[in-house]
Structures are given as structure tokens and as C-alpha cells.
Tab-separated table of C-alpha atoms in Angstrom:
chain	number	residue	atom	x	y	z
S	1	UNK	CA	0.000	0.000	0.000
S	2	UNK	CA	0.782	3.751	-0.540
S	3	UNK	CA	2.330	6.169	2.290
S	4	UNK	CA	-0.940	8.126	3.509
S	5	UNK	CA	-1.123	11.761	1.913
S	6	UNK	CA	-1.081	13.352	5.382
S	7	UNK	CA	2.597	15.022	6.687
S	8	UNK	CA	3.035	16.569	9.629
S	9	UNK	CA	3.170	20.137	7.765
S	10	UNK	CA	-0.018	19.640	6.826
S	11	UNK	CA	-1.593	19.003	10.033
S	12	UNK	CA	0.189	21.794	11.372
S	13	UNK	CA	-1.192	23.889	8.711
S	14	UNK	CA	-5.104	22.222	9.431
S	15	UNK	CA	-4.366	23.029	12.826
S	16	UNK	CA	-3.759	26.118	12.495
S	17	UNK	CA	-6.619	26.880	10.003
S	18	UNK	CA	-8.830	25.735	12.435
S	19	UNK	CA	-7.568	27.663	15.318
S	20	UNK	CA	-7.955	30.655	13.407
S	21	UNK	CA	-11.673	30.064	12.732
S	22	UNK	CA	-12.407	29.180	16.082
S	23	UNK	CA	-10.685	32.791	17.109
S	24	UNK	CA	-12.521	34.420	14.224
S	25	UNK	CA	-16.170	32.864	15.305
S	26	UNK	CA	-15.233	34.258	19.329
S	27	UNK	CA	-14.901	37.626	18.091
S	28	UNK	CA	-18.256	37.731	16.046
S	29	UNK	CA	-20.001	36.115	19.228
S	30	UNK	CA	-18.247	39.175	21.159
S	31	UNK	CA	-19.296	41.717	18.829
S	32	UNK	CA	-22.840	40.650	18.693
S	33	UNK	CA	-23.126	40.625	22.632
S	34	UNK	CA	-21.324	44.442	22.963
S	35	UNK	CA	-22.641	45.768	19.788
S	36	UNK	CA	-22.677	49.775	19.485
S	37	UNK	CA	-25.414	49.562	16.802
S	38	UNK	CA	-28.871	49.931	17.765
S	39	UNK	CA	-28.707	52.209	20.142
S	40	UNK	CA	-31.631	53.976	20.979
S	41	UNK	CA	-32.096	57.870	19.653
S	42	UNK	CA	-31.524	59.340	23.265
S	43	UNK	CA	-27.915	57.297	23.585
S	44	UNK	CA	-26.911	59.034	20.566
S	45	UNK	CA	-27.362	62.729	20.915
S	46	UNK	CA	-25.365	65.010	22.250
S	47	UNK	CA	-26.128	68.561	23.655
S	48	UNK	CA	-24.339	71.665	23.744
S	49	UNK	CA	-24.162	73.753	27.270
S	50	UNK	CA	-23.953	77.122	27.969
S	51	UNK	CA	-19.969	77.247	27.602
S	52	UNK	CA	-20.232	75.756	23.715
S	53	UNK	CA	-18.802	72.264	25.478
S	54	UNK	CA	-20.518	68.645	24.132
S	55	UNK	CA	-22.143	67.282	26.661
S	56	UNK	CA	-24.396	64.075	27.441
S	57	UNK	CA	-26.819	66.068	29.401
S	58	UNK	CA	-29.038	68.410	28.247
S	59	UNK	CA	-28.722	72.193	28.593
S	60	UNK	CA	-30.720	73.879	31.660
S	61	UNK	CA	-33.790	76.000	30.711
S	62	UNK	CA	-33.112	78.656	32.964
S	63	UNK	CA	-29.502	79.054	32.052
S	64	UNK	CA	-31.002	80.137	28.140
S	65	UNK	CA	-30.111	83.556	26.772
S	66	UNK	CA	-32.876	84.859	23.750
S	67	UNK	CA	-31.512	86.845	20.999
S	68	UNK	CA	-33.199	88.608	18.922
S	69	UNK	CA	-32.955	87.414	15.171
S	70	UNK	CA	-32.628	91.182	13.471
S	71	UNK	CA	-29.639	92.293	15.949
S	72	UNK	CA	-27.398	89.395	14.784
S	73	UNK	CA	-25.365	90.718	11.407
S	74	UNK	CA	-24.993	88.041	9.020
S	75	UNK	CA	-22.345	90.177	6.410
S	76	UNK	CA	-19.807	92.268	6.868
S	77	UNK	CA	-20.626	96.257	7.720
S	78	UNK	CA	-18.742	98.451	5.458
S	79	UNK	CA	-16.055	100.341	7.094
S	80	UNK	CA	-17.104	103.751	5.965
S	81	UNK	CA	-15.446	105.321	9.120
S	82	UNK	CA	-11.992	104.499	8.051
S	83	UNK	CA	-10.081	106.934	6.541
S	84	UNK	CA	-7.965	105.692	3.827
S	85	UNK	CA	-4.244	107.423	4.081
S	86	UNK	CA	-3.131	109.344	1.171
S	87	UNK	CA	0.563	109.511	2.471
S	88	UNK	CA	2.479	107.302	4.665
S	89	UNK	CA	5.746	107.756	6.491
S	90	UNK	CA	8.590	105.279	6.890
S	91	UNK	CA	12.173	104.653	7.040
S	92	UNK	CA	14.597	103.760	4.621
S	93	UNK	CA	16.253	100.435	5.929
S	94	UNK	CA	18.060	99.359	2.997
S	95	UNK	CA	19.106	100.552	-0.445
S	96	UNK	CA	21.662	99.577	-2.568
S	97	UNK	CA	22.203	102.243	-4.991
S	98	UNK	CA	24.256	100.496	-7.576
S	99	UNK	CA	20.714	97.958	-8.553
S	100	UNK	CA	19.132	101.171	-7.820
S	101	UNK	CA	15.994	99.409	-5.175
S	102	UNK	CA	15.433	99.279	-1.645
S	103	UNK	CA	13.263	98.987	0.978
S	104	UNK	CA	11.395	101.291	3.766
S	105	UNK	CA	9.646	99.866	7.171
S	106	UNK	CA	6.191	101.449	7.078
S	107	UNK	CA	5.537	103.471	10.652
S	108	UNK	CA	1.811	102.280	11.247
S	109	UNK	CA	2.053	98.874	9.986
S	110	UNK	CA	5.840	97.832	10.262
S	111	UNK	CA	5.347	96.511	6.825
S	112	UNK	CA	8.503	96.212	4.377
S	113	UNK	CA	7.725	97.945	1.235
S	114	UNK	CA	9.699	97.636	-2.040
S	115	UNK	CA	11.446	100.991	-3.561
S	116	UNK	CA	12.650	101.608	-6.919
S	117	UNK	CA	14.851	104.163	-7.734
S	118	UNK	CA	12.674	105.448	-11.014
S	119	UNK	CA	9.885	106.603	-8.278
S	120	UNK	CA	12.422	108.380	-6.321
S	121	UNK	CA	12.110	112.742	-6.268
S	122	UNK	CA	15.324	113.136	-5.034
S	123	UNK	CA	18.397	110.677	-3.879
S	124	UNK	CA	17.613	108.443	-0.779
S	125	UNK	CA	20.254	107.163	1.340
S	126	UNK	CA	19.712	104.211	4.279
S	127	UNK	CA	17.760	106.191	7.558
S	128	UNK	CA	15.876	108.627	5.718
S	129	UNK	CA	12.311	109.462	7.094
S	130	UNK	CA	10.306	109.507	3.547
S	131	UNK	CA	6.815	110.105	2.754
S	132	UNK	CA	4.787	107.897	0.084
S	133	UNK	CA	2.067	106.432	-1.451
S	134	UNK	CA	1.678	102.700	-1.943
S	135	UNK	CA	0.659	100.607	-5.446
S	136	UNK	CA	-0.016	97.327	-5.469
S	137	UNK	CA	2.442	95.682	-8.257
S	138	UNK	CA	2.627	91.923	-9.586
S	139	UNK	CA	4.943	91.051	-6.774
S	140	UNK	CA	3.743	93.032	-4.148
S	141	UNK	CA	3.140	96.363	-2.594
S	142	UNK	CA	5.727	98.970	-4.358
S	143	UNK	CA	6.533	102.502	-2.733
S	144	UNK	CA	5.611	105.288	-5.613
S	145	UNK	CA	6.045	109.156	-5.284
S	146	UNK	CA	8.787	108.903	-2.409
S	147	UNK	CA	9.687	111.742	-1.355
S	148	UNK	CA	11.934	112.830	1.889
S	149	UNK	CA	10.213	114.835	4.927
């Protein structure tokens, strides 16, 4: 007769199929017994208290502010108060006048604004106080009609 068809690898293998089945069926029966699904509607909601903070209970009545729906602004109010400034003063804190460009530190803003020297009245040098107007170029805001105070 003929050697039998089962090795030792392959019962180890069998083995270990079935192991793997039997761990695979414990975990469905353990899901089904702690399932999260089906919880009923009050489980899942969630309310918001006074402070803005999720909470499980819900918010008390007496703690509720009313507002009244025509005070809240849904858009932005124009800013019709603000002045918009002609001319604005700054320093010169670099300029290299060889490229012929630099840059000035706006007062209000601290802002770095680029210089160049075709927009210049009158020769700058680095530490000048200078008054100006601003354009908004391709790369950025640009210093034009410089002038020094």
C-alpha cells in the first residue's frame, strides 16, 4: 500500500486553520453581545451647554439667553469710518544704490515695502524718514512718489 497523503506540515497547517476560525467565530459572538449599533435615539445625541462644550446632558432651561434674530449681522458692515491714508511715512532700511531698489519699514504697519529708484524725487540714502504712497504691483506692494520729509 501507498504512504498516507497526510505530513506533519499539513496538520500543522489544518491546525492552524482551524484555530484561526475558532478565534474568528469568538470575536463575532463578542461583537454581537457588545454591539454599538442599535442604540436607541436618546444614547446618541449630544447637547451643547452654555460654555459651547458637548455634553451628554441636556442644557438647563433657565440658564437660556434669547436673541433677537434682526440684531445678529450676518455680512460684513462696510467700514465707511476708516479713513484711507493718502501719504504714509517710513524709514529707509536698505538701499543699494548700484541695482538702484530698496526697501522702507512702514511706521503704522511695520510693513517692508519695495522701492525703486525710477519713483524716487530726489536721492535716498539708508535712515531717511520719507513720505509715500503705496501701489499694489505683480509682486507686491511697491513705494511710488517717495519723497523725503
Amino acid at each position: 500500500m501507498g504512504k498516507s497523503q497526510e505530513t506533519v506540515s499539513k496538520k500543522e497547517r489544518e491546525k492552524q486553520r482551524a484555530r484561526k476560525q475558532q478565534e474568528k467565530r469568538e470575536k463575532m459572538q463578542e461583537r454581537k453581545h457588545n454591539k454599538e449599533k442599535g442604540k436607541s435615539l436618546n444614547d446618541m445625541i449630544a447637547y451643547l451647554d452654555e460654555n459651547g462644550n458637548i455634553s451628554a446632558n441636556p442644557p438647563d432651561p433657565r440658564k437660556r439667553r434669547v436673541f433677537i434674530q434682526e440684531e445678529i449681522q450676518v455680512s460684513v458692515p462696510k467700514q465707511e469710518h476708516r479713513q484711507q491714508v493718502a501719504r504714509r511715512t517710513g524709514i529707509v532700511t536698505y538701499y543699494n544704490q548700484v541695482k538702484g531698489f530698496g526697501f522702507i519699514n512702514e511706521d503704522e504697519t511695520k510693513q517692508r515695502i519695495f522701492v525703486h529708484s525710477s519713483q524716487l524725487a530726489e536721492p535716498v540714502m539708508e535712515n531717511d524718514r520719507v513720505q509715500f504712497e503705496i501701489e499694489n504691483s505683480h509682486k507686491g506692494p511697491s513705494a511710488i512718489h517717495l519723497s523725503k520729509i
